[in-house]
mmCIF file of C-alpha atoms in Angstrom:
data_model
loop_
_atom_site.group_PDB
_atom_site.id
_atom_site.type_symbol
_atom_site.label_atom_id
_atom_site.label_comp_id
_atom_site.label_asym_id
_atom_site.label_seq_id
_atom_site.Cartn_x
_atom_site.Cartn_y
_atom_site.Cartn_z
ATOM 1 C CA HIS A 1 24.283 17.806 -15.602
ATOM 2 C CA GLU A 2 20.739 19.353 -15.095
ATOM 3 C CA ASP A 3 20.929 21.065 -18.465
ATOM 4 C CA LEU A 4 21.922 18.009 -20.321
ATOM 5 C CA ARG A 5 19.199 15.918 -18.537
ATOM 6 C CA PHE A 6 16.509 18.266 -19.892
ATOM 7 C CA ALA A 7 18.209 18.216 -23.275
ATOM 8 C CA ARG A 8 17.502 14.435 -23.563
ATOM 9 C CA ALA A 9 13.768 14.416 -24.646
ATOM 10 C CA ASP A 10 13.861 10.668 -25.363
ATOM 11 C CA LEU A 11 14.006 9.723 -21.471
ATOM 12 C CA HIS A 12 10.846 7.876 -21.151
ATOM 13 C CA LEU A 13 9.295 4.749 -19.273
ATOM 14 C CA LEU A 14 9.827 1.280 -20.632
ATOM 15 C CA GLU A 15 7.409 -1.351 -19.719
ATOM 16 C CA VAL A 16 8.998 -4.689 -19.970
ATOM 17 C CA GLU A 17 6.794 -7.829 -19.362
ATOM 18 C CA LEU A 18 8.626 -10.539 -17.415
ATOM 19 C CA GLY A 19 8.583 -13.982 -18.975
ATOM 20 C CA GLU A 20 8.170 -17.033 -16.783
ATOM 21 C CA ASP A 21 12.097 -17.708 -16.811
ATOM 22 C CA ASP A 22 13.178 -14.203 -16.589
ATOM 23 C CA SER A 23 14.955 -12.718 -13.732
ATOM 24 C CA GLN A 24 14.825 -9.161 -12.560
ATOM 25 C CA ALA A 25 18.357 -8.955 -13.647
ATOM 26 C CA GLU A 26 17.456 -10.097 -17.264
ATOM 27 C CA ALA A 27 14.434 -7.808 -17.453
ATOM 28 C CA SER A 28 16.492 -4.844 -16.375
ATOM 29 C CA GLU A 29 19.224 -5.583 -18.993
ATOM 30 C CA ARG A 30 16.661 -5.999 -21.805
ATOM 31 C CA ALA A 31 15.002 -2.580 -20.945
ATOM 32 C CA SER A 32 18.475 -1.048 -20.705
ATOM 33 C CA MET A 33 19.346 -2.343 -24.191
ATOM 34 C CA ARG A 34 16.336 -1.014 -25.470
ATOM 35 C CA PHE A 35 16.566 2.400 -24.081
ATOM 36 C CA TYR A 36 20.263 2.814 -24.998
ATOM 37 C CA ASN A 37 20.046 1.336 -28.436
ATOM 38 C CA GLY A 38 21.513 3.928 -30.769
ATOM 39 C CA MET A 39 22.206 6.295 -27.873
ATOM 40 C CA SER A 40 25.592 6.965 -26.271
ATOM 41 C CA SER A 41 27.007 9.869 -24.525
ATOM 42 C CA HIS A 42 29.356 10.532 -21.615
ATOM 43 C CA VAL A 43 26.330 11.812 -19.529
ATOM 44 C CA LEU A 44 24.474 8.644 -19.947
ATOM 45 C CA ALA A 45 27.650 6.306 -19.292
ATOM 46 C CA ALA A 46 28.398 8.195 -16.060
ATOM 47 C CA PHE A 47 24.905 9.123 -14.604
ATOM 48 C CA GLY A 48 22.529 6.461 -16.193
ATOM 49 C CA GLY A 49 20.557 4.320 -13.976
ATOM 50 C CA GLN A 50 17.483 2.653 -13.940
ATOM 51 C CA LEU A 51 14.295 2.280 -11.502
ATOM 52 C CA ALA A 52 12.127 -0.675 -11.330
ATOM 53 C CA SER A 53 8.492 0.382 -10.556
ATOM 54 C CA THR A 54 6.436 -2.399 -9.407
ATOM 55 C CA VAL A 55 2.716 -2.283 -8.931
ATOM 56 C CA THR A 56 1.028 -5.098 -7.317
ATOM 57 C CA CYS A 57 -2.917 -5.537 -7.296
ATOM 58 C CA VAL A 58 -4.296 -6.048 -3.816
ATOM 59 C CA SER A 59 -7.190 -8.180 -5.056
ATOM 60 C CA CYS A 60 -5.407 -10.811 -7.612
ATOM 61 C CA GLU A 61 -1.568 -10.010 -6.641
ATOM 62 C CA ALA A 62 -0.942 -9.551 -10.259
ATOM 63 C CA LYS A 63 2.377 -7.403 -10.840
ATOM 64 C CA SER A 64 3.357 -4.835 -13.359
ATOM 65 C CA VAL A 65 7.051 -3.700 -13.644
ATOM 66 C CA THR A 66 7.954 -0.652 -15.476
ATOM 67 C CA ARG A 67 11.595 0.376 -15.897
ATOM 68 C CA ASP A 68 12.296 3.975 -15.854
ATOM 69 C CA PRO A 69 15.747 5.416 -16.815
ATOM 70 C CA PHE A 70 17.249 8.363 -14.632
ATOM 71 C CA LEU A 71 20.222 10.392 -14.483
ATOM 72 C CA ASP A 72 19.681 11.653 -10.860
ATOM 73 C CA LEU A 73 17.551 10.708 -8.047
ATOM 74 C CA SER A 74 15.222 13.427 -6.441
ATOM 75 C CA LEU A 75 14.468 12.268 -2.732
ATOM 76 C CA PRO A 76 12.010 13.540 -0.496
ATOM 77 C CA ILE A 77 13.049 14.773 2.885
ATOM 78 C CA PRO A 78 11.204 13.462 6.064
ATOM 79 C CA ASP A 79 9.493 16.155 8.079
ATOM 80 C CA GLU A 80 11.894 16.010 11.190
ATOM 81 C CA GLU A 81 14.576 18.356 12.475
ATOM 82 C CA ASP A 82 17.396 15.791 11.764
ATOM 83 C CA SER A 83 17.431 12.875 9.120
ATOM 84 C CA SER A 84 19.842 11.026 6.989
ATOM 85 C CA LEU A 85 20.420 10.236 3.287
ATOM 86 C CA VAL A 86 19.583 6.613 3.996
ATOM 87 C CA GLU A 87 16.313 7.772 5.681
ATOM 88 C CA CYS A 88 15.558 9.827 2.365
ATOM 89 C CA LEU A 89 16.319 6.701 0.254
ATOM 90 C CA ALA A 90 14.003 4.753 2.328
ATOM 91 C CA ALA A 91 11.108 7.174 1.899
ATOM 92 C CA PHE A 92 11.809 7.241 -1.852
ATOM 93 C CA THR A 93 11.450 3.571 -1.915
ATOM 94 C CA GLU A 94 8.675 3.065 0.595
ATOM 95 C CA SER A 95 5.752 1.197 -0.549
ATOM 96 C CA GLU A 96 2.766 3.349 -1.649
ATOM 97 C CA LEU A 97 -0.769 2.402 -1.573
ATOM 98 C CA LEU A 98 -2.790 3.405 -4.838
ATOM 99 C CA ASP A 99 -6.483 3.676 -3.968
ATOM 100 C CA GLY A 100 -9.331 6.132 -4.080
ATOM 101 C CA GLU A 101 -8.977 8.331 -7.189
ATOM 102 C CA ASN A 102 -5.478 6.952 -7.657
ATOM 103 C CA MET A 103 -6.544 3.134 -8.318
ATOM 104 C CA TYR A 104 -4.662 1.154 -10.585
ATOM 105 C CA TRP A 105 -6.128 -0.369 -13.755
ATOM 106 C CA CYS A 106 -5.343 -4.132 -13.083
ATOM 107 C CA SER A 107 -5.473 -6.163 -16.509
ATOM 108 C CA GLY A 108 -5.900 -9.378 -14.608
ATOM 109 C CA CYS A 109 -9.106 -8.061 -12.696
ATOM 110 C CA ALA A 110 -9.974 -5.961 -15.750
ATOM 111 C CA GLY A 111 -10.896 -3.164 -13.614
ATOM 112 C CA ALA A 112 -9.694 -0.322 -11.231
ATOM 113 C CA ARG A 113 -8.215 -1.762 -8.032
ATOM 114 C CA ALA A 114 -6.233 -0.753 -4.935
ATOM 115 C CA ALA A 115 -2.498 -1.571 -5.414
ATOM 116 C CA HIS A 116 0.780 -1.269 -3.812
ATOM 117 C CA LYS A 117 3.487 0.690 -5.728
ATOM 118 C CA THR A 118 7.174 0.188 -4.842
ATOM 119 C CA LEU A 119 10.335 1.637 -6.549
ATOM 120 C CA ARG A 120 13.649 -0.158 -6.491
ATOM 121 C CA LEU A 121 16.985 0.540 -8.265
ATOM 122 C CA SER A 122 17.406 -2.028 -10.947
ATOM 123 C CA HIS A 123 20.554 -0.586 -12.638
ATOM 124 C CA LEU A 124 23.012 1.429 -10.855
ATOM 125 C CA PRO A 125 25.111 4.330 -12.306
ATOM 126 C CA SER A 126 28.852 4.688 -12.289
ATOM 127 C CA VAL A 127 28.240 8.173 -10.799
ATOM 128 C CA LEU A 128 25.271 8.633 -8.422
ATOM 129 C CA ALA A 129 23.726 12.100 -8.516
ATOM 130 C CA ILE A 130 21.089 12.950 -5.684
ATOM 131 C CA HIS A 131 18.865 15.994 -5.354
ATOM 132 C CA LEU A 132 16.993 16.526 -2.112
ATOM 133 C CA LYS A 133 13.668 18.119 -2.433
ATOM 134 C CA ARG A 134 14.327 21.126 -0.070
ATOM 135 C CA PHE A 135 11.476 23.192 -1.490
ATOM 136 C CA SER A 136 7.733 22.292 -1.084
ATOM 137 C CA TYR A 137 4.820 23.833 -2.614
ATOM 138 C CA THR A 138 1.096 23.712 -1.741
ATOM 139 C CA GLU A 139 -1.793 25.739 -3.159
ATOM 140 C CA THR A 140 -1.581 28.110 -0.240
ATOM 141 C CA SER A 141 2.229 28.263 0.670
ATOM 142 C CA ARG A 142 5.772 27.757 -0.407
ATOM 143 C CA LYS A 143 8.601 26.808 2.001
ATOM 144 C CA LYS A 144 12.156 25.611 2.123
ATOM 145 C CA LYS A 145 12.701 22.629 4.384
ATOM 146 C CA THR A 146 15.670 23.211 6.807
ATOM 147 C CA THR A 147 15.962 19.640 8.083
ATOM 148 C CA ARG A 148 19.536 18.761 8.682
ATOM 149 C CA ILE A 149 20.604 15.690 6.583
ATOM 150 C CA SER A 150 23.599 13.566 7.699
ATOM 151 C CA PHE A 151 25.423 11.333 5.113
ATOM 152 C CA PRO A 152 28.369 9.125 4.797
ATOM 153 C CA GLU A 153 31.548 10.312 2.999
ATOM 154 C CA VAL A 154 32.365 6.728 2.293
ATOM 155 C CA GLY A 155 30.492 3.552 1.683
ATOM 156 C CA LEU A 156 26.923 4.633 1.007
ATOM 157 C CA SER A 157 25.351 1.400 0.265
ATOM 158 C CA LEU A 158 22.396 1.072 -1.970
ATOM 159 C CA ALA A 159 22.020 -2.756 -1.525
ATOM 160 C CA PRO A 160 18.575 -2.180 0.671
ATOM 161 C CA PHE A 161 17.071 -0.196 -2.295
ATOM 162 C CA ALA A 162 17.942 -2.519 -5.134
ATOM 163 C CA SER A 163 15.902 -4.927 -6.981
ATOM 164 C CA GLN A 164 18.639 -7.381 -7.090
ATOM 165 C CA PRO A 165 22.189 -7.852 -5.683
ATOM 166 C CA PHE A 166 24.917 -5.745 -7.307
ATOM 167 C CA ALA A 167 28.661 -6.189 -7.065
ATOM 168 C CA ASN A 168 29.314 -2.563 -6.766
ATOM 169 C CA HIS A 169 26.615 -0.900 -4.735
ATOM 170 C CA GLU A 170 28.637 1.594 -2.636
ATOM 171 C CA TYR A 171 29.360 5.071 -3.324
ATOM 172 C CA ASP A 172 31.759 7.412 -1.933
ATOM 173 C CA LEU A 173 30.855 11.258 -1.605
ATOM 174 C CA ALA A 174 32.849 13.418 -4.147
ATOM 175 C CA ALA A 175 30.906 16.866 -4.196
ATOM 176 C CA LEU A 176 27.933 18.771 -2.894
ATOM 177 C CA ALA A 177 25.978 21.787 -4.157
ATOM 178 C CA LEU A 178 24.665 23.734 -1.074
ATOM 179 C CA HIS A 179 21.859 26.295 -1.307
ATOM 180 C CA SER A 180 21.942 29.199 1.028
ATOM 181 C CA GLY A 181 18.971 31.495 1.251
ATOM 182 C CA GLY A 182 15.344 31.114 1.189
ATOM 183 C CA MET A 183 12.421 30.790 -1.247
ATOM 184 C CA ALA A 184 13.180 34.350 -2.620
ATOM 185 C CA GLY A 185 16.721 33.023 -3.776
ATOM 186 C CA GLY A 186 20.184 32.646 -2.659
ATOM 187 C CA PRO A 187 23.302 31.313 -4.162
ATOM 188 C CA TYR A 188 24.396 27.674 -4.587
ATOM 189 C CA HIS A 189 27.787 26.876 -3.208
ATOM 190 C CA PRO A 190 29.816 23.805 -4.880
ATOM 191 C CA LEU A 191 31.922 21.915 -2.542
ATOM 192 C CA CYS A 192 34.296 19.262 -3.869
ATOM 193 C CA LEU A 193 36.289 16.626 -1.771
ATOM 194 C CA ARG A 194 39.944 15.894 -2.582
ATOM 195 C CA GLU A 195 42.181 13.683 -0.948
ATOM 196 C CA GLY A 196 45.053 15.049 1.121
#
């Protein structure tokens, strides 16, 4: 899956302007159609989803929504001893303040302004692939996070992280890839669930 993800050089951001009568669902569908136009593969059909990145200017409250196709979600891990997959999803979709050197160029204000950026799922894939960011790097150190992550085997709901209601927003666990070892290396162990 990861090798195929990198083979797709045309995964890119799509900015779709919301018309006055457009719903989030209509804008998401338009962006998906533009992205998938002329492209079809079993990988995209199974793993293809879409994020909506909304930036809201603090000064004038103008919104800009960018649609970003994804094949997997790379989730941050909270700096705690124990956490959950739902908490990782919450950290991923948490509002971020863009200020200082990261100010947003607001077309409504015609200048750099502080803004809030939020991510929401605007199109759910048939198969959800999640990557947990276990490894962290700084200028002076590298380490593997050992936070224990709990997750549901059935019924992971993405409704709280979606930009709109979806009929099918729950996922059941099918497989895991576990890394044993540290920063110097170590194997990955695949685990697949099966009924019976």
